Short mmCIF file of C-alpha atoms in Angstrom, two decimals:
data_model
loop_
_atom_site.label_atom_id
_atom_site.label_comp_id
_atom_site.label_asym_id
_atom_site.label_seq_id
_atom_site.Cartn_x
_atom_site.Cartn_y
_atom_site.Cartn_z
CA UNK A 1 42.99 57.07 6.48
CA UNK A 2 40.05 55.31 8.10
CA UNK A 3 36.71 55.16 6.31
CA UNK A 4 33.71 56.05 8.41
CA UNK A 5 31.05 53.34 8.56
CA UNK A 6 27.75 53.95 10.32
CA UNK A 7 27.16 51.70 13.30
CA UNK A 8 23.96 50.29 11.84
CA UNK A 9 25.93 49.10 8.78
CA UNK A 10 28.32 47.23 11.06
CA UNK A 11 25.66 45.66 13.26
CA UNK A 12 23.24 44.64 10.51
CA UNK A 13 23.81 40.94 9.67
CA UNK A 14 24.09 39.85 6.08
CA UNK A 15 21.04 38.01 4.70
CA UNK A 16 21.37 34.22 4.84
CA UNK A 17 21.22 31.91 1.82
CA UNK A 18 17.66 30.82 2.56
CA UNK A 19 16.56 34.47 2.62
CA UNK A 20 18.31 35.60 -0.58
CA UNK A 21 18.14 32.41 -2.67
CA UNK A 22 15.39 30.15 -1.30
CA UNK A 23 15.47 27.77 -4.28
CA UNK A 24 19.21 27.18 -3.85
CA UNK A 25 18.70 26.69 -0.12
CA UNK A 26 15.91 24.18 -0.73
CA UNK A 27 18.14 22.38 -3.24
CA UNK A 28 20.97 22.14 -0.70
CA UNK A 29 18.54 20.96 1.95
CA UNK A 30 17.19 18.37 -0.48
CA UNK A 31 20.34 16.36 0.26
CA UNK A 32 18.52 15.34 3.46
CA UNK A 33 15.78 13.76 1.39
CA UNK A 34 18.44 12.23 -0.89
CA UNK A 35 20.10 10.50 2.07
CA UNK A 36 16.98 9.61 4.07
CA UNK A 37 15.16 7.87 1.22
CA UNK A 38 17.11 7.90 -2.04
CA UNK A 39 20.35 6.47 -0.64
CA UNK A 40 19.56 4.61 2.59
CA UNK A 41 16.21 3.19 1.45
CA UNK A 42 15.58 3.05 -2.28
CA UNK A 43 19.14 2.23 -3.38
CA UNK A 44 18.50 -1.21 -1.93
CA UNK A 45 16.27 -1.96 -4.92
CA UNK A 46 19.45 -2.10 -7.02
CA UNK A 47 21.34 -4.11 -4.41
CA UNK A 48 18.62 -6.71 -3.83
CA UNK A 49 19.27 -8.83 -6.99
CA UNK A 50 23.07 -9.26 -6.52
CA UNK A 51 22.75 -9.78 -2.76
CA UNK A 52 19.93 -12.30 -3.16
CA UNK A 53 21.86 -14.23 -5.81
CA UNK A 54 25.13 -14.19 -3.84
CA UNK A 55 23.64 -15.09 -0.47
CA UNK A 56 20.91 -17.43 -1.78
CA UNK A 57 18.06 -15.48 -0.15
CA UNK A 58 14.33 -15.90 -0.74
CA UNK A 59 12.31 -12.87 -1.84
CA UNK A 60 10.75 -12.78 1.62
CA UNK A 61 14.15 -12.50 3.32
CA UNK A 62 15.40 -10.00 0.74
CA UNK A 63 12.32 -7.85 1.28
CA UNK A 64 12.73 -8.07 5.04
CA UNK A 65 15.85 -5.89 4.84
CA UNK A 66 13.71 -2.98 3.70
CA UNK A 67 11.05 -3.97 6.21
CA UNK A 68 13.62 -3.77 9.02
CA UNK A 69 14.69 -0.38 7.69
CA UNK A 70 11.06 0.72 7.89
CA UNK A 71 10.80 -0.61 11.46
CA UNK A 72 13.70 1.62 12.42
CA UNK A 73 12.12 4.47 10.48
CA UNK A 74 8.94 4.03 12.52
CA UNK A 75 10.82 3.99 15.81
CA UNK A 76 12.67 7.13 14.80
CA UNK A 77 9.46 8.89 13.81
CA UNK A 78 7.91 8.13 17.21
CA UNK A 79 10.79 9.63 19.19
CA UNK A 80 11.84 12.34 16.73
CA UNK A 81 9.86 15.19 18.39
CA UNK A 82 11.51 14.39 21.75
CA UNK A 83 14.97 14.24 20.17
CA UNK A 84 14.30 17.50 18.30
CA UNK A 85 13.65 19.28 21.60
CA UNK A 86 16.73 17.67 23.14
CA UNK A 87 19.45 18.54 20.60
CA UNK A 88 17.78 20.90 18.13
CA UNK A 89 16.82 20.50 14.51
CA UNK A 90 20.12 21.48 12.85
CA UNK A 91 22.32 19.27 15.03
CA UNK A 92 19.88 16.39 14.66
CA UNK A 93 20.04 16.68 10.87
CA UNK A 94 23.84 16.78 10.71
CA UNK A 95 24.51 14.08 13.33
CA UNK A 96 21.90 11.72 11.86
CA UNK A 97 23.34 12.08 8.35
CA UNK A 98 26.81 11.17 9.64
CA UNK A 99 25.39 8.17 11.50
CA UNK A 100 23.57 7.06 8.36
CA UNK A 101 26.92 7.02 6.57
CA UNK A 102 28.47 4.92 9.33
CA UNK A 103 25.66 2.35 9.24
CA UNK A 104 25.90 2.12 5.45
CA UNK A 105 29.65 1.50 5.68
CA UNK A 106 29.15 -1.20 8.30
CA UNK A 107 26.56 -2.92 6.08
CA UNK A 108 29.35 -3.72 3.67
CA UNK A 109 31.41 -5.53 6.31
CA UNK A 110 29.16 -8.53 7.02
CA UNK A 111 27.50 -11.47 5.24
CA UNK A 112 25.26 -12.36 8.20
CA UNK A 113 21.61 -11.61 7.51
CA UNK A 114 20.78 -10.92 11.17
CA UNK A 115 23.56 -8.33 11.43
CA UNK A 116 22.41 -6.68 8.21
CA UNK A 117 18.87 -6.55 9.58
CA UNK A 118 20.08 -4.77 12.73
CA UNK A 119 22.10 -2.28 10.69
CA UNK A 120 19.07 -1.63 8.49
CA UNK A 121 17.02 -0.90 11.60
CA UNK A 122 19.66 1.56 12.80
CA UNK A 123 19.85 3.31 9.43
CA UNK A 124 16.06 3.51 9.43
CA UNK A 125 16.02 5.31 12.79
CA UNK A 126 18.48 7.99 11.71
CA UNK A 127 16.85 8.28 8.26
CA UNK A 128 13.61 9.18 10.00
CA UNK A 129 15.41 11.85 12.01
CA UNK A 130 16.98 13.22 8.81
CA UNK A 131 13.70 13.30 6.94
CA UNK A 132 11.68 14.95 9.72
CA UNK A 133 14.37 17.50 10.57
CA UNK A 134 14.81 18.33 6.90
CA UNK A 135 11.04 18.59 6.45
CA UNK A 136 10.76 21.06 9.33
CA UNK A 137 13.56 23.21 7.89
CA UNK A 138 12.04 23.05 4.39
CA UNK A 139 8.69 24.13 5.83
CA UNK A 140 10.36 27.15 7.43
CA UNK A 141 11.90 28.17 4.12
CA UNK A 142 8.56 27.81 2.35
CA UNK A 143 6.78 29.84 5.04
CA UNK A 144 9.24 32.71 4.45
CA UNK A 145 8.40 32.63 0.73
CA UNK A 146 4.73 31.69 0.73
CA UNK A 147 4.15 32.46 -2.96
CA UNK A 148 6.68 29.78 -3.87
CA UNK A 149 5.87 27.35 -1.07
CA UNK A 150 4.76 24.48 -3.32
CA UNK A 151 7.89 24.73 -5.47
CA UNK A 152 10.25 24.96 -2.49
CA UNK A 153 8.70 21.93 -0.78
CA UNK A 154 8.83 20.06 -4.08
CA UNK A 155 12.53 20.84 -4.48
CA UNK A 156 13.25 19.49 -1.00
CA UNK A 157 11.37 16.23 -1.47
CA UNK A 158 12.69 15.93 -5.03
CA UNK A 159 16.10 15.40 -3.48
CA UNK A 160 15.11 11.74 -3.15
CA UNK A 161 15.49 11.61 -6.92
CA UNK A 162 19.03 12.92 -6.62
CA UNK A 163 19.80 10.09 -4.21
CA UNK A 164 18.29 7.57 -6.62
CA UNK A 165 20.28 8.93 -9.57
CA UNK A 166 23.53 8.93 -7.61
CA UNK A 167 22.85 5.38 -6.44
CA UNK A 168 21.94 4.15 -9.92
CA UNK A 169 25.17 5.57 -11.35
CA UNK A 170 27.46 4.58 -8.48
CA UNK A 171 26.27 1.04 -7.76
CA UNK A 172 26.97 -0.51 -11.20
CA UNK A 173 30.41 1.12 -11.29
CA UNK A 174 31.31 -0.29 -7.87
CA UNK A 175 29.87 -3.72 -8.70
CA UNK A 176 32.01 -3.88 -11.83
CA UNK A 177 35.11 -2.60 -10.03
CA UNK A 178 34.73 -5.20 -7.29
CA UNK A 179 34.35 -7.90 -9.93
CA UNK A 180 37.46 -6.71 -11.82
CA UNK A 181 39.52 -6.82 -8.62
CA UNK A 182 38.23 -10.30 -7.85
CA UNK A 183 36.25 -9.43 -4.73
CA UNK A 184 34.13 -12.39 -3.70
CA UNK A 185 31.05 -10.36 -2.73
CA UNK A 186 30.86 -7.49 -5.19
CA UNK A 187 27.83 -5.83 -3.54
CA UNK A 188 29.88 -5.00 -0.41
CA UNK A 189 31.75 -2.20 -2.19
CA UNK A 190 28.49 -0.47 -3.00
CA UNK A 191 27.66 -0.02 0.69
CA UNK A 192 31.02 1.70 1.18
CA UNK A 193 30.36 4.13 -1.66
CA UNK A 194 26.86 4.94 -0.42
CA UNK A 195 28.22 5.60 3.07
CA UNK A 196 30.71 8.13 1.69
CA UNK A 197 27.89 9.94 -0.11
CA UNK A 198 26.16 10.40 3.25
CA UNK A 199 29.27 12.04 4.73
CA UNK A 200 29.52 14.47 1.82
CA UNK A 201 25.85 15.42 2.21
CA UNK A 202 26.32 16.07 5.95
CA UNK A 203 29.17 18.50 5.29
CA UNK A 204 27.20 20.42 2.66
CA UNK A 205 24.01 20.74 4.71
CA UNK A 206 25.39 21.59 8.14
CA UNK A 207 25.99 25.37 7.68
CA UNK A 208 22.59 25.96 6.07
CA UNK A 209 20.71 23.96 8.69
CA UNK A 210 22.37 26.00 11.44
CA UNK A 211 21.47 29.28 9.71
CA UNK A 212 17.80 28.35 9.30
CA UNK A 213 17.54 27.14 12.89
CA UNK A 214 18.88 30.45 14.21
CA UNK A 215 16.40 32.51 12.15
CA UNK A 216 13.93 34.62 14.17
CA UNK A 217 10.73 32.77 14.99
CA UNK A 218 12.20 29.28 14.58
CA UNK A 219 11.09 26.81 17.19
CA UNK A 220 11.43 23.05 17.69
CA UNK A 221 8.92 22.84 20.54
CA UNK A 222 6.23 20.24 20.07
CA UNK A 223 2.59 21.21 20.53
CA UNK A 224 -0.10 18.57 20.64
CA UNK A 225 -2.96 18.64 18.16
CA UNK A 226 -5.95 16.39 17.55
CA UNK A 227 -4.59 14.62 14.49
CA UNK A 228 -7.78 12.58 14.12
CA UNK A 229 -9.02 15.44 11.97
CA UNK A 230 -6.47 14.22 9.39
CA UNK A 231 -7.77 10.62 9.55
CA UNK A 232 -8.64 10.24 5.86
CA UNK A 233 -5.32 11.70 4.73
CA UNK A 234 -3.41 9.53 7.22
CA UNK A 235 -5.20 6.44 5.92
CA UNK A 236 -4.42 7.35 2.32
CA UNK A 237 -0.80 7.99 3.19
CA UNK A 238 -0.49 4.67 5.00
CA UNK A 239 -1.59 2.84 1.85
CA UNK A 240 0.79 4.97 -0.19
CA UNK A 241 3.59 3.62 2.02
CA UNK A 242 2.44 0.03 1.37
CA UNK A 243 2.25 0.44 -2.41
CA UNK A 244 5.23 2.74 -2.94
CA UNK A 245 7.81 0.63 -1.12
CA UNK A 246 6.56 -2.56 -2.79
CA UNK A 247 7.35 -1.04 -6.20
CA UNK A 248 10.65 0.56 -5.21
CA UNK A 249 11.95 -2.62 -3.55
CA UNK A 250 11.05 -5.16 -6.23
CA UNK A 251 10.65 -3.42 -9.60
CA UNK A 252 14.34 -3.92 -10.50
CA UNK A 253 14.07 -7.62 -9.59
CA UNK A 254 11.00 -7.85 -11.84
CA UNK A 255 12.83 -6.22 -14.75
CA UNK A 256 15.72 -8.63 -14.28
CA UNK A 257 13.30 -11.56 -14.34
CA UNK A 258 11.90 -10.15 -17.58
CA UNK A 259 15.44 -10.37 -19.06
CA UNK A 260 16.04 -6.64 -19.31
CA UNK A 261 19.71 -5.86 -20.02
CA UNK A 262 21.73 -4.57 -17.02
CA UNK A 263 22.57 -1.27 -18.72
CA UNK A 264 18.87 -0.72 -19.43
CA UNK A 265 18.03 -1.38 -15.76
CA UNK A 266 20.60 1.24 -14.75
CA UNK A 267 19.10 3.66 -17.27
CA UNK A 268 15.59 2.86 -16.01
CA UNK A 269 16.51 3.69 -12.40
CA UNK A 270 18.30 6.85 -13.49
CA UNK A 271 15.25 7.98 -15.47
CA UNK A 272 13.10 7.34 -12.41
CA UNK A 273 15.43 9.46 -10.25
CA UNK A 274 15.58 12.33 -12.75
CA UNK A 275 11.79 12.32 -12.91
CA UNK A 276 11.67 12.67 -9.12
CA UNK A 277 13.86 15.77 -9.29
CA UNK A 278 11.76 17.26 -12.10
CA UNK A 279 8.52 16.66 -10.21
CA UNK A 280 9.08 19.65 -7.92
CA UNK A 281 8.00 22.07 -10.63
CA UNK A 282 5.49 19.73 -12.23
CA UNK A 283 3.22 19.47 -9.18
CA UNK A 284 4.01 22.78 -7.40
CA UNK A 285 0.73 24.36 -8.46
CA UNK A 286 -1.27 21.35 -7.28
CA UNK A 287 0.33 21.46 -3.83
CA UNK A 288 -0.29 25.19 -3.50
CA UNK A 289 -3.88 25.11 -4.78
CA UNK A 290 -5.55 22.32 -2.81
CA UNK A 291 -5.96 22.68 0.95
CA UNK A 292 -7.45 19.23 1.62
CA UNK A 293 -6.53 15.71 0.52
CA UNK A 294 -7.19 16.21 -3.20
CA UNK A 295 -3.50 16.40 -4.16
CA UNK A 296 -2.70 13.24 -2.20
CA UNK A 297 -5.63 11.45 -3.85
CA UNK A 298 -4.77 12.47 -7.41
CA UNK A 299 -1.12 11.53 -7.04
CA UNK A 300 -1.93 8.15 -5.45
CA UNK A 301 -4.25 7.32 -8.34
CA UNK A 302 -1.56 8.14 -10.92
CA UNK A 303 0.94 5.96 -9.03
CA UNK A 304 -1.48 3.02 -9.07
CA UNK A 305 -1.56 3.14 -12.86
CA UNK A 306 2.23 3.49 -13.12
CA UNK A 307 2.74 0.45 -10.87
CA UNK A 308 0.62 -1.73 -13.16
CA UNK A 309 2.48 -0.87 -16.38
CA UNK A 310 5.53 -3.19 -16.09
CA UNK A 311 3.21 -6.09 -15.20
CA UNK A 312 0.88 -5.79 -18.19
CA UNK A 313 3.16 -6.56 -21.13
CA UNK A 314 6.76 -6.85 -19.91
CA UNK A 315 7.94 -4.50 -22.63
CA UNK A 316 10.86 -2.11 -22.30
CA UNK A 317 8.89 1.00 -23.41
CA UNK A 318 6.12 0.33 -20.88
CA UNK A 319 8.67 -0.28 -18.13
CA UNK A 320 10.37 3.04 -18.86
CA UNK A 321 7.02 4.84 -18.99
CA UNK A 322 6.23 3.31 -15.60
CA UNK A 323 9.53 4.53 -14.12
CA UNK A 324 9.09 7.99 -15.63
CA UNK A 325 5.56 8.42 -14.29
CA UNK A 326 6.28 6.81 -10.92
CA UNK A 327 9.39 8.93 -10.41
CA UNK A 328 7.53 12.06 -11.47
CA UNK A 329 4.85 11.52 -8.85
CA UNK A 330 5.80 9.50 -5.79
CA UNK A 331 7.84 12.04 -3.80
CA UNK A 332 5.25 14.70 -4.57
CA UNK A 333 2.87 12.54 -2.54
CA UNK A 334 5.21 13.02 0.43
CA UNK A 335 5.37 16.75 -0.29
CA UNK A 336 1.57 16.89 -0.44
CA UNK A 337 1.29 15.84 3.21
CA UNK A 338 3.70 18.57 4.30
CA UNK A 339 1.72 21.06 2.21
CA UNK A 340 -1.47 19.79 3.86
CA UNK A 341 0.04 20.42 7.29
CA UNK A 342 1.24 23.90 6.28
CA UNK A 343 -2.15 24.87 4.84
CA UNK A 344 -4.13 23.79 7.90
CA UNK A 345 -1.95 24.19 11.01
CA UNK A 346 0.13 26.87 12.67
CA UNK A 347 3.90 26.36 12.80
CA UNK A 348 3.96 25.17 16.40
CA UNK A 349 2.06 22.04 15.33
CA UNK A 350 4.14 21.21 12.27
CA UNK A 351 6.69 18.86 13.84
CA UNK A 352 3.98 16.80 15.57
CA UNK A 353 1.87 16.58 12.41
CA UNK A 354 4.81 15.75 10.11
CA UNK A 355 5.88 13.09 12.61
CA UNK A 356 2.36 11.58 12.56
CA UNK A 357 2.40 11.29 8.77
CA UNK A 358 5.91 9.82 8.94
CA UNK A 359 4.68 7.20 11.43
CA UNK A 360 1.84 5.96 9.23
CA UNK A 361 4.15 6.02 6.21
CA UNK A 362 6.60 3.83 8.14
CA UNK A 363 3.83 1.38 9.09
CA UNK A 364 2.96 1.06 5.42
CA UNK A 365 6.58 0.47 4.48
CA UNK A 366 6.89 -2.25 7.11
CA UNK A 367 4.00 -4.16 5.55
CA UNK A 368 4.78 -3.51 1.88
CA UNK A 369 8.09 -5.40 1.35
CA UNK A 370 6.98 -8.40 3.43
CA UNK A 371 3.65 -8.64 1.63
CA UNK A 372 5.10 -8.31 -1.86
CA UNK A 373 8.02 -10.63 -1.03
CA UNK A 374 5.66 -13.28 0.35
CA UNK A 375 3.47 -13.08 -2.74
CA UNK A 376 6.55 -13.15 -5.01
CA UNK A 377 7.68 -16.43 -3.44
CA UNK A 378 4.27 -17.92 -4.33
CA UNK A 379 2.86 -19.03 -7.70
CA UNK A 380 1.82 -15.51 -8.69
CA UNK A 381 5.41 -14.23 -8.58
CA UNK A 382 6.47 -10.60 -8.54
CA UNK A 383 3.65 -9.65 -10.91
CA UNK A 384 1.04 -10.55 -8.29
CA UNK A 385 2.94 -8.68 -5.59
CA UNK A 386 3.14 -5.47 -7.61
CA UNK A 387 -0.54 -5.79 -8.57
CA UNK A 388 -1.38 -5.75 -4.86
CA UNK A 389 0.83 -2.66 -4.47
CA UNK A 390 -1.18 -0.94 -7.21
CA UNK A 391 -4.41 -1.90 -5.45
CA UNK A 392 -3.19 -0.38 -2.18
CA UNK A 393 -2.39 2.89 -3.96
CA UNK A 394 -5.83 2.99 -5.59
CA UNK A 395 -7.64 2.50 -2.26
CA UNK A 396 -5.35 5.13 -0.72
CA UNK A 397 -6.50 7.58 -3.38
CA UNK A 398 -10.15 6.98 -2.45
CA UNK A 399 -9.45 7.58 1.25
CA UNK A 400 -7.42 10.73 0.69
CA UNK A 401 -10.13 12.24 -1.52
CA UNK A 402 -12.43 12.35 1.52
CA UNK A 403 -10.03 14.57 3.50
CA UNK A 404 -11.47 18.08 3.73
CA UNK A 405 -9.57 21.26 4.68
CA UNK A 406 -9.62 21.98 8.41
CA UNK A 407 -11.53 24.98 9.64
#
């Protein structure tokens, strides 16, 4: 016997994950942030010491690998709006995450610095695509649930912390395994493991990204806007890029120079990553409340203080306090710029504005590792380099404070 079902019950589609459970959707989408920054960018801070020791690199050359990654990130940010219109936001996110995995795998196959630099440029390009595409999708989720917008954006950007935690747990295990099996260059195995993490993330995100992209009202068209009205915020964010990447690239090398035990360094980086994930709830109210550059300014100022802590005394407690505070703040700075865009612009301008902030961030991250590495090779050492990073963050806070809400 057939059961009668009204036609409207058959035709009505089931609500998607991002409609029923926005926090879970934002958490799944946060894998984009985990790959784009936590795995492809910041994991290198843990790889720098063994690679530098094995390959006899200077700090300048070691820092240039993250600089080359930032160069690719900048190039990707400049062309991302065009690519978004060409293949669509969901396909761009999935394809770029797979390509990031491939470039990470290839980075473990060579000892030639020039080849590694090229691969870091390539991974930077696709990381930019991942981050911008993920940011656009996260903004759409937050716009559907405006009362929780700050939290949802924080969850997405907090995914960088997940990438950092996964890297900090995986890298020492792979380094030890490679050493046990007598591999000559133990750091190579870590690139393979990080590449596999990218593939897993791509598989988990793909269905959700497709569902959000097909939601009513979604658009990837780019509309121009006079972004000079965000000049103060853009300046503050540029200096955030300079200071942030200086810390994230060299803080582990500094702790190693200060004779911190390897297991404590792993714990330090894990604490930093966990703090990033927890920051989504910590700063949600701040991101929702302020419409101008106040959130960006406050967070930059806190980061400046956190960057100075491991320089002042070289003590383990201060180093861990630095990692805890830095991790609890730095990705919320990134989220604050997306919140600023959401508060002040209509959706058709979001991709162009997010791309603009990504561009200035990339410029800052090009300068940061080279500057700190150059200073570290001089008489002042890594302490002087990180002090300059802290100074950049402090000036960035002053600039961002001058950004007023747009009318």
